[in-house]
Coordinates of C-alpha atoms and ligand atoms in Angstrom, one line a residue:
M156 CA 0.0 0.0 0.0
K157 CA 1.3 3.4 -0.9
V158 CA 0.7 6.1 1.6
S159 CA 1.3 9.7 0.6
R160 CA 4.0 11.6 2.4
K161 CA 1.5 14.2 3.4
V162 CA -0.8 11.7 5.1
L163 CA 2.0 10.0 6.8
G164 CA 3.4 13.3 8.0
A165 CA 0.1 14.3 9.4
A166 CA -0.4 11.0 11.2
I167 CA 3.1 11.1 12.8
G168 CA 2.5 14.7 13.8
A169 CA -0.7 13.8 15.5
L170 CA 1.0 10.8 17.3
L171 CA 3.8 13.0 18.5
A172 CA 1.3 15.6 19.7
G173 CA -0.5 12.8 21.6
T174 CA -3.8 13.6 20.1
V175 CA -4.4 10.1 18.6
S176 CA -3.6 6.6 19.7
A177 CA -1.1 4.6 17.8
Y178 CA -4.0 2.6 16.2
A179 CA -7.3 4.1 15.3
D180 CA -9.9 2.0 17.2
T181 CA -13.6 2.0 17.8
I182 CA -15.1 1.9 21.3
K183 CA -18.6 0.4 21.2
V184 CA -21.4 1.6 23.5
G185 CA -24.6 -0.5 23.8
I186 CA -27.8 1.3 24.7
I187 CA -30.8 -0.6 25.8
G188 CA -34.2 1.1 25.8
P189 CA -37.8 1.1 24.7
F190 CA -37.5 2.1 21.0
S191 CA -40.8 0.6 20.0
G192 CA -44.2 0.0 21.6
P193 CA -46.1 2.1 24.1
F194 CA -43.0 3.6 25.7
A195 CA -41.2 4.3 22.4
L196 CA -41.1 8.0 22.9
Q197 CA -39.1 7.5 26.2
G198 CA -36.5 5.5 24.2
K199 CA -36.4 8.1 21.5
N200 CA -35.6 10.6 24.2
F201 CA -32.6 8.4 25.2
Q202 CA -31.5 8.5 21.5
A203 CA -32.0 12.2 21.2
G204 CA -29.9 12.8 24.3
V205 CA -27.1 10.6 23.0
E206 CA -27.2 12.2 19.6
A207 CA -27.3 15.7 21.0
Y208 CA -24.2 14.9 23.2
M209 CA -22.3 13.5 20.2
A210 CA -23.3 16.4 17.9
L211 CA -22.0 18.9 20.5
N212 CA -18.9 17.0 21.7
G213 CA -17.7 15.0 18.8
K214 CA -17.8 11.3 17.9
S215 CA -14.4 10.4 19.2
V216 CA -12.5 10.6 22.5
K217 CA -8.7 10.9 22.5
G218 CA -8.6 9.5 19.0
H219 CA -10.9 6.6 19.8
D220 CA -14.0 6.5 17.6
I221 CA -17.3 6.0 19.4
E222 CA -19.9 3.7 18.0
V223 CA -23.4 3.5 19.6
I224 CA -25.5 0.3 19.2
Y225 CA -29.1 0.6 20.1
R226 CA -31.1 -2.5 21.3
D227 CA -34.9 -2.3 21.6
L228 CA -36.6 -3.5 24.9
P229 CA -40.2 -2.4 24.5
A230 CA -41.5 -3.2 28.0
A231 CA -40.2 -4.2 31.3
N232 CA -38.8 -7.7 30.7
P233 CA -35.8 -8.8 32.8
A234 CA -35.1 -12.0 30.8
Q235 CA -35.0 -10.2 27.5
S236 CA -33.0 -7.4 29.1
R237 CA -30.3 -9.8 30.3
A238 CA -30.3 -11.5 26.9
L239 CA -29.8 -8.2 25.1
A240 CA -27.0 -7.2 27.4
Q241 CA -25.3 -10.5 27.0
E242 CA -25.5 -10.3 23.2
L243 CA -24.1 -6.8 23.2
V244 CA -21.2 -7.9 25.3
V245 CA -20.4 -11.2 23.7
K246 CA -21.3 -10.7 20.1
D247 CA -21.0 -6.9 19.6
K248 CA -18.1 -6.6 22.0
V249 CA -19.3 -3.4 23.6
Q250 CA -17.1 -1.9 26.3
Y251 CA -19.9 0.1 27.9
L252 CA -23.6 -0.5 28.6
G253 CA -26.1 2.4 29.0
G254 CA -29.7 3.3 28.9
V255 CA -32.3 1.0 30.6
Y256 CA -35.7 2.6 31.3
F257 CA -37.3 0.2 33.8
T258 CA -35.9 -1.0 37.1
P259 CA -36.5 -4.7 36.7
D260 CA -34.4 -4.6 33.4
A261 CA -31.5 -2.8 35.2
M262 CA -31.6 -5.4 38.0
A263 CA -31.3 -8.2 35.5
I264 CA -28.2 -6.7 33.9
T265 CA -26.1 -6.0 37.1
P266 CA -25.0 -9.7 37.7
L267 CA -23.3 -9.7 34.3
L268 CA -21.1 -6.7 34.6
K269 CA -18.2 -8.0 36.7
Q270 CA -17.4 -11.0 34.5
A271 CA -18.0 -8.9 31.3
N272 CA -15.7 -6.2 32.6
V273 CA -18.3 -3.6 31.5
P274 CA -19.7 -0.6 33.4
L275 CA -23.5 0.1 33.2
V276 CA -24.5 3.8 33.1
I277 CA -28.2 4.0 33.9
F278 CA -30.0 6.7 32.0
N279 CA -33.4 6.2 33.8
A280 CA -34.3 3.2 36.0
A281 CA -34.9 4.9 39.4
T282 CA -35.0 2.4 42.2
S283 CA -32.4 3.3 44.9
A284 CA -31.3 -0.3 45.5
I285 CA -30.1 -0.9 41.9
M286 CA -26.8 0.8 43.0
T287 CA -26.2 -1.9 45.7
Q288 CA -26.3 -4.7 43.1
S289 CA -22.9 -4.0 41.5
P290 CA -20.0 -1.6 42.0
L291 CA -19.9 -1.2 38.2
V292 CA -23.2 0.8 38.0
V293 CA -23.3 4.6 37.7
R294 CA -26.6 6.5 37.4
T295 CA -27.3 9.8 35.8
S296 CA -31.1 10.0 36.2
F297 CA -32.8 10.3 39.6
T298 CA -34.4 8.1 42.2
T299 CA -38.0 8.4 43.2
A300 CA -36.9 8.8 46.8
Q301 CA -34.8 11.8 45.7
T302 CA -37.5 13.4 43.7
T303 CA -40.4 12.8 46.1
T304 CA -38.7 13.6 49.5
P305 CA -39.1 17.4 49.2
L306 CA -42.8 16.9 48.4
G307 CA -43.6 15.8 52.0
K308 CA -42.9 19.2 53.4
I309 CA -44.4 21.1 50.5
A310 CA -47.7 19.3 51.0
V311 CA -47.9 20.3 54.7
E312 CA -46.9 23.9 53.9
R313 CA -49.8 24.0 51.5
G314 CA -52.2 23.1 54.3
V315 CA -52.6 19.4 53.5
K316 CA -52.7 17.0 56.6
K317 CA -54.3 13.8 55.2
V318 CA -53.0 12.1 52.0
I319 CA -53.7 8.9 50.2
S320 CA -50.9 7.5 48.2
A321 CA -51.2 5.5 45.0
V322 CA -48.1 4.0 43.4
S323 CA -47.2 1.4 40.8
D324 CA -46.5 -1.8 42.7
Y325 CA -42.8 -2.2 41.9
G326 CA -39.4 -0.8 42.9
P327 CA -39.6 2.9 42.1
G328 CA -43.3 3.0 43.3
V329 CA -42.5 1.4 46.6
D330 CA -39.5 3.7 47.1
A331 CA -41.7 6.8 46.3
E332 CA -44.4 5.6 48.7
V333 CA -41.9 5.1 51.5
A334 CA -39.9 8.3 50.9
F335 CA -43.0 10.5 50.6
K336 CA -44.6 9.0 53.8
K337 CA -41.4 9.5 55.8
A338 CA -41.1 13.2 54.8
F339 CA -44.8 14.0 55.0
E340 CA -45.3 12.4 58.4
A341 CA -42.0 14.1 59.7
A342 CA -43.6 17.4 58.7
G343 CA -46.8 16.6 60.6
G344 CA -49.0 15.0 57.9
Q345 CA -50.6 11.6 57.9
V346 CA -50.9 9.0 55.1
V347 CA -54.4 7.6 55.6
E348 CA -54.2 4.8 53.0
A349 CA -51.5 3.4 50.6
I350 CA -52.7 1.9 47.3
R351 CA -50.3 -0.2 45.2
M352 CA -51.4 -0.6 41.6
P353 CA -50.3 -3.5 39.4
L354 CA -47.9 -2.1 36.7
N355 CA -50.3 -3.1 33.9
T356 CA -53.3 -1.2 35.4
N357 CA -55.0 0.9 32.7
D358 CA -58.5 1.5 34.1
F359 CA -58.0 4.0 36.9
S360 CA -61.6 4.8 37.7
P361 CA -61.8 2.3 40.6
I362 CA -58.7 3.8 42.1
M363 CA -60.2 7.3 41.8
Q364 CA -63.2 6.1 43.6
R365 CA -61.0 4.7 46.4
I366 CA -59.2 8.1 46.6
R367 CA -62.5 10.0 46.9
D368 CA -63.9 7.6 49.5
S369 CA -60.7 7.8 51.7
G370 CA -61.5 11.2 53.0
A371 CA -57.9 12.4 52.2
E372 CA -57.4 16.0 51.2
A373 CA -54.8 15.1 48.5
V374 CA -53.4 12.2 46.5
F375 CA -49.7 11.4 46.2
A376 CA -49.0 9.3 43.2
F377 CA -46.2 7.7 41.2
L378 CA -46.3 5.7 38.0
P379 CA -43.6 5.2 35.4
S380 CA -43.9 7.9 32.7
G381 CA -45.7 6.9 29.5
P382 CA -49.2 5.8 28.6
T383 CA -49.6 4.8 32.3
T384 CA -49.1 8.4 33.7
L385 CA -51.2 9.9 31.0
G386 CA -54.1 7.6 31.9
F387 CA -53.8 8.3 35.6
V388 CA -53.6 12.1 35.4
K389 CA -56.5 12.1 32.8
A390 CA -58.6 10.0 35.3
Y391 CA -57.8 12.4 38.1
N392 CA -58.9 15.4 35.9
E393 CA -62.0 13.7 34.5
T394 CA -63.6 11.7 37.3
G395 CA -64.3 14.7 39.4
L396 CA -61.5 14.5 42.0
K397 CA -60.0 17.8 40.8
Q398 CA -63.4 19.5 41.0
A399 CA -64.0 18.0 44.5
G400 CA -60.9 19.9 45.6
I401 CA -58.7 16.8 46.2
K402 CA -55.2 18.1 45.7
F403 CA -52.5 16.3 43.6
F404 CA -48.8 15.8 44.5
A405 CA -46.5 13.7 42.4
P406 CA -43.0 13.6 41.0
G407 CA -42.5 15.1 37.5
D408 CA -42.9 11.6 35.8
L409 CA -46.6 12.4 35.9
T410 CA -46.4 15.7 34.0
Q411 CA -43.7 15.0 31.5
E412 CA -43.6 17.6 28.8
S413 CA -44.5 15.3 26.0
D414 CA -47.8 14.4 27.7
L415 CA -48.8 18.0 28.4
P416 CA -50.5 18.7 25.0
A417 CA -52.7 15.6 25.5
L418 CA -53.6 16.7 29.1
G419 CA -54.6 20.2 27.9
D420 CA -55.8 22.8 30.4
G421 CA -56.8 20.0 32.8
A422 CA -53.1 19.9 33.8
L423 CA -53.0 23.5 34.8
G424 CA -51.9 23.9 38.5
L425 CA -50.5 20.4 38.9
M426 CA -47.6 20.5 41.3
T427 CA -44.7 18.2 40.9
T428 CA -41.1 17.8 42.0
F429 CA -38.4 16.7 39.6
H430 CA -34.8 17.0 38.5
Y431 CA -35.4 18.4 35.0
A432 CA -37.9 20.6 33.2
V433 CA -37.5 21.2 29.4
S434 CA -38.2 24.9 30.3
H435 CA -35.2 25.1 32.7
D436 CA -33.7 28.5 32.2
S437 CA -29.9 28.2 31.6
P438 CA -27.5 28.6 28.7
E439 CA -26.5 24.9 29.0
N440 CA -30.2 23.9 28.7
K441 CA -30.8 26.2 25.7
T442 CA -27.9 24.5 23.8
F443 CA -29.1 21.1 24.9
V444 CA -32.8 21.6 23.9
E445 CA -31.8 23.0 20.5
A446 CA -29.6 19.9 19.7
A447 CA -32.0 17.3 21.2
S448 CA -35.0 18.8 19.4
K449 CA -33.1 18.5 16.2
A450 CA -32.3 14.9 17.0
I451 CA -35.9 13.9 18.0
G452 CA -37.7 15.9 15.3
G453 CA -39.4 18.6 17.4
A454 CA -39.1 20.2 20.9
D455 CA -42.7 19.0 21.8
Q456 CA -41.4 15.4 21.9
L457 CA -38.7 16.1 24.5
S458 CA -38.9 15.0 28.1
F459 CA -36.6 13.9 31.0
P460 CA -35.1 10.7 29.6
S461 CA -33.2 12.9 27.1
V462 CA -31.2 14.6 29.8
G463 CA -30.4 11.3 31.6
A464 CA -29.0 10.1 28.4
Y465 CA -27.1 13.3 27.6
D466 CA -25.3 13.3 31.0
G467 CA -24.9 9.5 30.8
M468 CA -22.9 10.0 27.6
H469 CA -20.8 12.7 29.3
V470 CA -20.0 10.1 32.0
I471 CA -19.1 7.4 29.4
Y472 CA -16.9 9.9 27.5
K473 CA -15.0 10.7 30.8
M474 CA -14.6 6.9 31.4
I475 CA -13.2 6.4 27.9
E476 CA -10.8 9.4 28.4
A477 CA -9.6 8.0 31.8
T478 CA -8.9 4.5 30.4
D479 CA -7.6 5.7 27.1
G480 CA -9.9 3.3 25.4
K481 CA -8.7 0.2 27.3
Q482 CA -11.3 -2.1 28.7
D483 CA -11.1 -1.7 32.5
A484 CA -14.5 -1.3 34.0
Q485 CA -13.4 -0.7 37.6
K486 CA -10.9 2.0 36.5
A487 CA -13.6 3.6 34.3
V488 CA -16.1 3.7 37.2
D489 CA -13.5 5.0 39.7
A490 CA -12.6 7.8 37.3
V491 CA -16.0 9.3 37.5
K492 CA -16.5 9.1 41.3
G493 CA -16.8 12.7 42.5
L494 CA -17.0 14.1 38.9
S495 CA -19.0 17.3 38.7
W496 CA -20.3 19.3 35.8
T497 CA -23.0 21.7 34.7
S498 CA -25.8 19.6 33.2
P499 CA -28.8 21.1 31.3
R500 CA -30.7 20.4 34.5
G501 CA -28.3 22.5 36.7
P502 CA -25.2 21.6 38.7
V503 CA -24.6 17.9 39.2
S504 CA -22.0 15.5 40.5
I505 CA -21.5 11.7 40.9
D506 CA -21.5 10.8 44.5
A507 CA -18.3 8.9 45.2
E508 CA -19.9 6.5 47.6
T509 CA -23.2 5.6 45.9
R510 CA -22.2 6.4 42.3
H511 CA -25.6 8.0 41.9
I512 CA -26.1 11.6 40.7
T513 CA -26.4 14.5 43.2
E514 CA -28.7 17.2 41.7
N515 CA -31.1 20.0 42.3
I516 CA -34.8 19.0 42.7
Y517 CA -37.2 21.6 41.6
L518 CA -40.8 22.3 42.6
R519 CA -42.8 23.0 39.4
E520 CA -46.3 24.0 38.6
V521 CA -48.0 23.4 35.2
T522 CA -48.6 26.9 33.9
K523 CA -49.7 28.4 30.6
G524 CA -46.9 30.3 28.7
A525 CA -47.2 33.4 26.5
D526 CA -47.5 31.1 23.5
G527 CA -50.7 29.5 25.0
K528 CA -48.9 26.2 25.6
T529 CA -48.7 24.6 29.0
Y530 CA -45.3 23.9 30.6
N531 CA -43.6 22.9 33.9
K532 CA -42.7 26.2 35.5
E533 CA -39.9 25.8 38.1
I534 CA -40.9 27.8 41.2
Q535 CA -38.6 26.5 44.0
T536 CA -35.1 24.8 44.1
F537 CA -33.9 22.2 46.6
P538 CA -30.2 22.3 45.9
N539 CA -27.7 19.4 45.7
Q540 CA -30.0 16.6 46.7
K541 CA -28.3 13.2 47.2
D542 CA -30.4 10.0 47.0
P543 CA -32.0 9.5 50.5
G544 CA -33.5 6.3 49.3
L545 CA -31.1 3.7 50.7
A546 CA -31.4 5.3 54.1
T547 CA -35.2 5.1 54.2
Q548 CA -35.4 1.4 53.6
Ligands
PHB672 C1 -38.3 2.7 36.7 O1 -38.8 1.6 36.3 O2 -37.3 2.7 37.5 C2 -38.9 3.9 36.2 C3 -39.5 4.0 35.0 C4 -40.1 5.2 34.6 C5 -40.1 6.3 35.4 C6 -39.5 6.2 36.6 C7 -38.9 5.1 37.1 O3 -40.7 7.4 35.0

């Protein structure tokens, strides 16, 4: 093979300058998420976050090209999740795993990480205990304990003394129920009844009846974002609970921006706490929303999984930088312990002990903007919240 002097000269120059490795290589990153089915928009938000990050920060790290491989997991399915992760590691030879929307799917992957020598960077799955399953997990989303703890005090401050809680009956729902109750009762409130709804519930009218019959002044709710949350909030709006004056407190999963058009004016006034609003006012978020909107095909489709993915890619890029492309999962994870940066959501860091993200939690209210569209307006900030979840169990 003949190589021109010019090309050879440039390559040697780059080598001497230390900007490229001796051999151009490709680092593969496997992303698992719901890219089809009822939760497809959540997966598309993962992809939009990844693409936005790569568009703004380049597609290589220290001369190592980054290739992202997406694998579709439409619904919570631990066996399929494990099979996809295994295939990505063994067949596709990925050095990093990322994504994962549902908790049971993340739980199913953690036992593989050590032998595979692969870190898992979770973009969403929000149960506190996932972090205890493997030292090779880092999380850039939130936990439901983290997002709901500030709500306990907020509810009491707004004159609410009796609450009924209604949560999806699995990890993040149980964590939300426990964390809210702890904070609410510490502030002087009382949870009069706790409903756990099967994950596949789609007729919420019997639940609304139980809420009405309980005598509570407010409902606290958690369900995983998607068709589930839309159905629940619609039922709250349309079965008379709202008119009856029963207040509503929930984490922001229940008012994700991509659901707001379908909820219409019925969503006005809904109070939620969360780590990210698409409307967050900062230069970093403006840049992010522009890039992610382009990737997903319109700002109205964006919601929180995009920012978990964007920051997840930031963490993976830092891991690749620290290991210079070599496969060393423990070294990669150790390199991001204590890492801090300015995310589109605000200031964040990776807690060195738990490997979970420390972030601001915001109180928001669904409000109508000057353009006539509803949005989550941030009205109060709870700064630098760690995950209190493991302590409450
Ligand atoms: C989860 O399964 O951990 C999960 C899914 C969707 C959410 C929150 C948590 O909105």
